[in-house]
Short mmCIF file of C-alpha atoms and ligand atoms in Angstrom, two decimals:
data_model
loop_
_atom_site.label_atom_id
_atom_site.label_comp_id
_atom_site.label_asym_id
_atom_site.label_seq_id
_atom_site.Cartn_x
_atom_site.Cartn_y
_atom_site.Cartn_z
CA UNK A 1 -5.77 -18.36 -12.90
CA UNK A 2 -8.48 -16.04 -14.94
CA UNK A 3 -6.78 -12.18 -14.22
CA UNK A 4 -9.94 -10.51 -15.94
CA UNK A 5 -12.25 -12.23 -13.55
CA UNK A 6 -9.82 -11.74 -10.50
CA UNK A 7 -9.38 -8.05 -11.03
CA UNK A 8 -13.23 -7.12 -11.81
CA UNK A 9 -14.02 -9.03 -8.41
CA UNK A 10 -11.15 -7.01 -6.39
CA UNK A 11 -12.37 -3.62 -8.43
CA UNK A 12 -15.88 -4.17 -7.39
CA UNK A 13 -14.58 -5.05 -3.84
CA UNK A 14 -12.94 -1.66 -3.53
CA UNK A 15 -15.61 0.33 -4.95
CA UNK A 16 -18.21 -1.31 -2.52
CA UNK A 17 -15.85 -0.78 0.19
CA UNK A 18 -15.00 3.04 -0.48
CA UNK A 19 -19.10 3.75 -0.69
CA UNK A 20 -19.21 2.40 2.51
CA UNK A 21 -16.28 4.11 4.35
CA UNK A 22 -16.96 7.88 2.95
CA UNK A 23 -18.62 9.91 5.28
CA UNK A 24 -22.65 9.57 4.72
CA UNK A 25 -24.46 12.16 3.53
CA UNK A 26 -26.90 14.46 5.29
CA UNK A 27 -25.32 17.91 6.52
CA UNK A 28 -23.27 20.85 5.46
CA UNK A 29 -20.33 19.01 4.27
CA UNK A 30 -22.37 17.17 1.54
CA UNK A 31 -20.51 19.05 -1.13
CA UNK A 32 -16.93 18.37 -0.12
CA UNK A 33 -17.23 14.56 0.66
CA UNK A 34 -19.44 14.66 -3.31
CA UNK A 35 -16.51 16.20 -4.66
CA UNK A 36 -13.90 13.92 -3.14
CA UNK A 37 -16.42 10.78 -4.28
CA UNK A 38 -17.05 12.46 -7.46
CA UNK A 39 -12.99 12.23 -8.21
CA UNK A 40 -13.15 8.35 -5.78
CA UNK A 41 -16.02 6.58 -8.13
CA UNK A 42 -14.55 8.23 -11.92
CA UNK A 43 -13.70 4.62 -12.90
CA UNK A 44 -9.79 4.44 -11.85
CA UNK A 45 -8.40 0.52 -12.37
CA UNK A 46 -7.66 0.27 -8.56
CA UNK A 47 -4.35 -1.13 -9.72
CA UNK A 48 -2.76 0.20 -5.75
CA UNK A 49 -5.25 -1.25 -3.53
CA UNK A 50 -5.28 -4.75 -5.89
CA UNK A 51 -1.39 -4.97 -5.23
CA UNK A 52 -1.78 -4.25 -1.80
CA UNK A 53 -4.75 -7.46 -1.81
CA UNK A 54 -2.34 -9.21 -4.11
CA UNK A 55 0.84 -9.45 -1.82
CA UNK A 56 -1.24 -9.65 1.37
CA UNK A 57 -2.38 -13.31 -0.61
CA UNK A 58 0.64 -14.33 -1.81
CA UNK A 59 1.39 -14.72 1.77
CA UNK A 60 -1.50 -15.66 3.64
CA UNK A 61 -3.77 -17.63 0.62
CA UNK A 62 -6.33 -16.88 -1.44
CA UNK A 63 -9.20 -16.56 0.68
CA UNK A 64 -9.04 -12.51 1.20
CA UNK A 65 -9.14 -11.37 4.73
CA UNK A 66 -12.33 -8.68 4.31
CA UNK A 67 -10.54 -6.94 7.36
CA UNK A 68 -7.15 -5.84 4.83
CA UNK A 69 -10.18 -3.88 3.01
CA UNK A 70 -9.80 -0.21 4.67
CA UNK A 71 -6.32 -0.78 4.47
CA UNK A 72 -6.17 -0.74 0.48
CA UNK A 73 -8.84 1.55 0.14
CA UNK A 74 -6.69 4.23 2.01
CA UNK A 75 -4.06 3.70 -1.30
CA UNK A 76 -6.14 4.69 -3.62
CA UNK A 77 -7.68 7.60 -1.59
CA UNK A 78 -4.02 8.51 -1.81
CA UNK A 79 -4.21 7.95 -5.86
CA UNK A 80 -7.09 9.83 -5.96
CA UNK A 81 -5.62 12.87 -4.40
CA UNK A 82 -2.82 13.10 -6.09
CA UNK A 83 -4.76 12.72 -9.35
CA UNK A 84 -6.83 15.79 -8.62
CA UNK A 85 -4.20 18.18 -7.32
CA UNK A 86 -2.15 17.01 -10.43
CA UNK A 87 -4.56 17.97 -12.82
CA UNK A 88 -5.18 22.00 -11.11
CA UNK A 89 -4.20 24.47 -13.47
CA UNK A 90 -0.66 25.09 -10.59
CA UNK A 91 0.00 21.60 -12.04
CA UNK A 92 -1.30 19.79 -15.16
CA UNK A 93 -4.21 22.20 -15.96
CA UNK A 94 -5.86 19.02 -17.26
CA UNK A 95 -9.45 19.49 -17.84
CA UNK A 96 -10.24 15.48 -18.42
CA UNK A 97 -9.24 12.55 -16.13
CA UNK A 98 -10.68 8.97 -17.07
CA UNK A 99 -12.74 10.50 -19.72
CA UNK A 100 -14.59 13.00 -17.14
CA UNK A 101 -13.85 16.14 -16.59
CA UNK A 102 -11.32 17.05 -13.64
CA UNK A 103 -12.26 18.06 -10.37
CA UNK A 104 -11.80 21.52 -10.47
CA UNK A 105 -13.58 21.76 -13.56
CA UNK A 106 -17.01 20.81 -11.55
CA UNK A 107 -15.94 22.20 -7.90
CA UNK A 108 -13.60 24.96 -8.37
CA UNK A 109 -9.87 25.15 -7.73
CA UNK A 110 -10.82 25.78 -3.85
CA UNK A 111 -12.89 22.52 -3.81
CA UNK A 112 -10.74 20.32 -5.77
CA UNK A 113 -7.58 21.91 -3.40
CA UNK A 114 -9.87 20.55 -0.48
CA UNK A 115 -11.58 17.18 -2.08
CA UNK A 116 -7.98 16.05 -2.21
CA UNK A 117 -6.47 17.65 1.10
CA UNK A 118 -9.50 15.38 2.47
CA UNK A 119 -8.71 12.37 0.77
CA UNK A 120 -5.31 12.36 2.25
CA UNK A 121 -6.43 12.89 5.65
CA UNK A 122 -9.02 10.64 5.48
CA UNK A 123 -6.75 7.60 4.13
CA UNK A 124 -4.47 8.09 7.32
CA UNK A 125 -7.52 8.03 9.34
CA UNK A 126 -8.21 4.73 7.92
CA UNK A 127 -4.94 3.34 8.23
CA UNK A 128 -4.78 4.22 11.97
CA UNK A 129 -8.20 2.91 12.90
CA UNK A 130 -7.56 0.38 14.74
CA UNK A 131 -10.98 -1.67 14.81
CA UNK A 132 -9.58 -4.89 13.51
CA UNK A 133 -7.83 -6.83 16.83
CA UNK A 134 -5.80 -9.37 15.62
CA UNK A 135 -4.92 -8.22 12.05
CA UNK A 136 -1.54 -7.27 12.52
CA UNK A 137 0.54 -7.82 15.29
CA UNK A 138 1.73 -4.89 18.06
CA UNK A 139 3.46 -2.02 16.29
CA UNK A 140 2.25 -3.05 12.87
CA UNK A 141 -0.21 -0.28 12.17
CA UNK A 142 2.52 2.35 13.20
CA UNK A 143 4.79 0.83 10.43
CA UNK A 144 2.04 0.90 7.62
CA UNK A 145 1.65 4.36 8.62
CA UNK A 146 5.34 5.45 8.57
CA UNK A 147 5.83 3.38 5.27
CA UNK A 148 3.30 5.40 3.44
CA UNK A 149 3.88 8.55 4.55
CA UNK A 150 7.24 8.23 3.99
CA UNK A 151 6.45 6.72 0.48
CA UNK A 152 4.25 9.83 -0.54
CA UNK A 153 6.23 12.31 0.82
CA UNK A 154 8.97 15.15 0.55
CA UNK A 155 11.49 12.06 -0.49
CA UNK A 156 8.70 10.60 -2.13
CA UNK A 157 5.55 11.33 -4.31
CA UNK A 158 5.42 14.75 -3.56
CA UNK A 159 9.14 14.90 -3.95
CA UNK A 160 8.73 13.61 -7.51
CA UNK A 161 6.28 15.89 -8.29
CA UNK A 162 8.44 18.79 -7.26
CA UNK A 163 11.06 17.60 -9.33
CA UNK A 164 8.75 16.76 -12.37
CA UNK A 165 7.29 20.33 -12.42
CA UNK A 166 11.21 21.62 -12.02
CA UNK A 167 12.09 19.45 -14.98
CA UNK A 168 9.67 21.34 -17.56
CA UNK A 169 10.84 22.64 -20.85
CA UNK A 170 14.47 21.65 -20.54
CA UNK A 171 15.87 18.41 -21.74
CA UNK A 172 16.73 16.02 -18.70
CA UNK A 173 18.89 13.15 -18.10
CA UNK A 174 17.63 9.44 -18.05
CA UNK A 175 19.23 9.38 -14.32
CA UNK A 176 17.13 12.69 -13.39
CA UNK A 177 13.76 11.09 -15.40
CA UNK A 178 14.54 7.57 -13.15
CA UNK A 179 14.28 9.35 -10.17
CA UNK A 180 11.24 11.49 -10.92
CA UNK A 181 9.70 8.14 -11.96
CA UNK A 182 11.00 6.44 -8.91
CA UNK A 183 9.34 9.04 -6.36
CA UNK A 184 6.30 9.97 -8.15
CA UNK A 185 4.72 7.16 -9.58
CA UNK A 186 7.11 4.04 -8.40
CA UNK A 187 6.94 4.96 -4.25
CA UNK A 188 3.34 4.50 -3.88
CA UNK A 189 3.14 1.34 -6.17
CA UNK A 190 5.85 -0.08 -4.05
CA UNK A 191 4.26 0.72 -0.75
CA UNK A 192 1.45 -0.54 -1.75
CA UNK A 193 3.12 -4.12 -1.61
CA UNK A 194 4.78 -3.47 0.89
CA UNK A 195 1.19 -2.65 2.97
CA UNK A 196 0.13 -5.96 1.47
CA UNK A 197 3.54 -7.44 2.86
CA UNK A 198 3.05 -6.05 6.45
CA UNK A 199 -0.35 -6.95 6.48
CA UNK A 200 0.62 -10.86 5.39
CA UNK A 201 3.32 -10.94 8.17
CA UNK A 202 5.91 -11.15 5.40
CA UNK A 203 9.43 -12.86 6.50
CA UNK A 204 12.53 -9.75 6.54
CA UNK A 205 13.49 -12.06 2.96
CA UNK A 206 9.60 -12.14 1.63
CA UNK A 207 9.44 -8.40 2.51
CA UNK A 208 12.64 -7.67 -0.01
CA UNK A 209 11.80 -10.06 -2.55
CA UNK A 210 8.15 -8.28 -3.05
CA UNK A 211 9.95 -5.28 -2.55
CA UNK A 212 12.05 -5.65 -5.49
CA UNK A 213 9.56 -7.23 -6.93
CA UNK A 214 7.26 -3.75 -7.12
CA UNK A 215 10.29 -1.45 -7.65
CA UNK A 216 10.46 -3.28 -11.26
CA UNK A 217 6.55 -3.19 -11.87
CA UNK A 218 6.74 0.52 -10.83
CA UNK A 219 9.28 1.07 -13.52
CA UNK A 220 6.90 -0.83 -16.30
CA UNK A 221 3.87 1.08 -15.10
CA UNK A 222 5.54 4.17 -15.74
CA UNK A 223 6.97 3.19 -19.29
CA UNK A 224 3.88 1.93 -20.31
CA UNK A 225 2.07 4.72 -19.70
CA UNK A 226 4.92 6.87 -21.59
CA UNK A 227 4.17 4.96 -24.63
CA UNK A 228 0.25 4.88 -24.02
CA UNK A 229 0.85 8.59 -23.98
CA UNK A 230 2.53 8.31 -27.47
CA UNK A 231 0.09 5.34 -28.90
CA UNK A 232 -3.32 5.35 -26.82
CA UNK A 233 -5.76 6.78 -29.07
CA UNK A 234 -8.24 9.68 -26.50
CA UNK A 235 -10.73 7.08 -25.84
CA UNK A 236 -8.72 4.40 -24.02
CA UNK A 237 -6.38 7.39 -22.21
CA UNK A 238 -9.67 9.08 -21.19
CA UNK A 239 -7.88 12.44 -22.07
CA UNK A 240 -6.18 13.78 -24.73
CA UNK A 241 -3.01 11.63 -26.46
CA UNK A 242 0.62 13.02 -27.48
CA UNK A 243 0.48 15.46 -24.04
CA UNK A 244 3.96 14.83 -22.95
CA UNK A 245 5.38 15.78 -26.48
CA UNK A 246 3.09 19.13 -26.51
CA UNK A 247 4.88 19.71 -22.92
CA UNK A 248 8.05 18.49 -24.34
CA UNK A 249 8.16 16.33 -21.25
CA UNK A 250 11.94 13.94 -21.03
CA UNK A 251 9.94 10.61 -21.85
CA UNK A 252 11.07 6.91 -22.34
CA UNK A 253 9.92 6.70 -25.94
CA UNK A 254 11.40 10.09 -26.34
CA UNK A 255 14.86 8.53 -25.32
CA UNK A 256 14.59 4.96 -26.60
CA UNK A 257 12.42 5.21 -29.17
CA UNK A 258 8.64 3.35 -29.33
CA UNK A 259 10.43 -0.23 -29.50
CA UNK A 260 12.92 0.29 -27.52
CA UNK A 261 10.71 1.66 -24.90
CA UNK A 262 8.50 -1.94 -25.27
CA UNK A 263 11.22 -3.74 -24.93
CA UNK A 264 12.16 -2.01 -21.71
CA UNK A 265 9.00 -2.57 -20.63
CA UNK A 266 8.93 -6.27 -21.11
CA UNK A 267 12.12 -6.45 -19.48
CA UNK A 268 10.84 -4.97 -16.13
CA UNK A 269 7.92 -6.61 -16.54
CA UNK A 270 10.40 -10.10 -16.31
CA UNK A 271 12.38 -8.99 -13.97
CA UNK A 272 9.59 -8.08 -11.82
CA UNK A 273 8.56 -11.89 -11.64
CA UNK A 274 11.84 -13.33 -11.61
CA UNK A 275 11.42 -12.00 -8.07
CA UNK A 276 8.36 -14.00 -7.33
CA UNK A 277 10.54 -17.59 -7.59
CA UNK A 278 10.32 -18.31 -3.96
CA UNK A 279 6.66 -17.94 -3.70
CA UNK A 280 4.12 -20.34 -4.59
CA UNK A 281 1.13 -20.23 -6.53
CA UNK A 282 -0.84 -17.89 -4.23
CA UNK A 283 1.62 -15.13 -5.58
CA UNK A 284 -0.11 -16.01 -9.00
CA UNK A 285 -2.00 -12.62 -8.81
CA UNK A 286 1.01 -10.47 -8.69
CA UNK A 287 2.51 -12.42 -11.50
CA UNK A 288 -0.64 -11.82 -13.63
CA UNK A 289 -0.59 -8.31 -12.58
CA UNK A 290 2.74 -7.66 -13.76
CA UNK A 291 1.58 -9.18 -17.28
CA UNK A 292 -1.68 -6.93 -17.17
CA UNK A 293 0.58 -3.67 -16.60
CA UNK A 294 2.25 -3.91 -19.91
CA UNK A 295 -0.79 -5.15 -21.51
CA UNK A 296 -2.67 -2.57 -20.36
CA UNK A 297 -4.63 0.05 -22.90
CA UNK A 298 -5.73 2.60 -20.39
C1 GRG B 301 0.08 16.20 -6.70
C2 GRG B 301 1.68 15.63 -5.08
C3 GRG B 301 1.16 15.23 -6.40
C4 GRG B 301 2.07 14.51 -7.25
C5 GRG B 301 1.06 13.95 -7.89
C6 GRG B 301 0.96 10.46 -9.40
C7 GRG B 301 1.37 11.76 -9.88
C8 GRG B 301 1.95 12.81 -8.48
C9 GRG B 301 0.58 12.40 -10.91
C10 GRG B 301 0.25 11.94 -11.75
C11 GRG B 301 0.60 11.90 -13.00
C12 GRG B 301 0.88 11.02 -14.07
C13 GRG B 301 0.04 10.76 -15.07
C14 GRG B 301 1.55 9.71 -13.56
C15 GRG B 301 2.07 9.01 -14.63
C16 GRG B 301 1.52 7.32 -13.95
C17 GRG B 301 0.13 7.33 -13.07
C18 GRG B 301 0.45 7.66 -11.93
C19 GRG B 301 -0.94 7.36 -13.99
C20 GRG B 301 -1.81 6.92 -13.51
O1 GRG B 301 -2.65 6.09 -13.07
P1 GRG B 301 -3.25 4.98 -12.86
O2 GRG B 301 -3.16 4.62 -14.26
O3 GRG B 301 -4.86 5.75 -12.92
O4 GRG B 301 -3.39 3.78 -11.95
P2 GRG B 301 -6.51 5.05 -12.64
O5 GRG B 301 -7.05 5.74 -13.87
O6 GRG B 301 -6.47 3.89 -13.02
O7 GRG B 301 -6.75 5.28 -10.93
#
């Protein structure tokens, strides 16, 4: 399969659906909705919604059911909220994201906090909309909401961010680094695949295999992110390179060197793909996505 065409097609579907789903302009809340939309449409790769769709396709076949799209888009809303808040002066204090001024530099700090809050809450509105009868068995929506809330809450993404902030400017162990990554980045990636698995009505064994795939993939994603921070150009990254070293952050390249880190990323990708051994050709997008994440340059 041609992964580039697949990704471009899925990305377009996410972009179009997000535009349709966001509240329409035309009232006093325009500026708030504009600030949410500014970051949502700033050129993200849409990795999380695409993982959700690809996991569902691995189970249901390659004809995408459009009823899945609002759930996939909810994942992108959550991801975008996390980036807006991560960039705030009280957190990473970044002026650029995806090559564009960060949300707070345009809409102010309060506007950016509210854009993040709006996106997070809107995601759960999308997830709980019960306008697609027959998409999920009874209790399926509640399971989706529970999975995601757990992944991004105090023991997931938010907790990981808190650990990361507390670890700044002090040496940390590999175990601490792994814990931060598993919570901060890995939990939402895993939940994206699990959401697709629930939508695809996975058996327990399939759910476990897809969860294991996502665990390895999340690790590869973070390791590659660390490598890009060392080796990427500002044009590729959409922000200044080398920020991890500048903030003296513990990273994989700092612990294992660039070559050792690349090898670890490759091993994680292979481990992810090997978890899919029980799946047929319908899981090819998931296999190619793992390779794509290893080779990505932004
Ligand atoms: C503020 C609650 C809160 C959480 C923030 C995810 C996160 C937690 C912060 C982002 C910090 C960061 C750069 C982590 C590395 C991995 C990562 C999430 C990269 C950005 O994701 P991509 O590459 O971004 O999917 P695009 O721009 O393509 O959407």
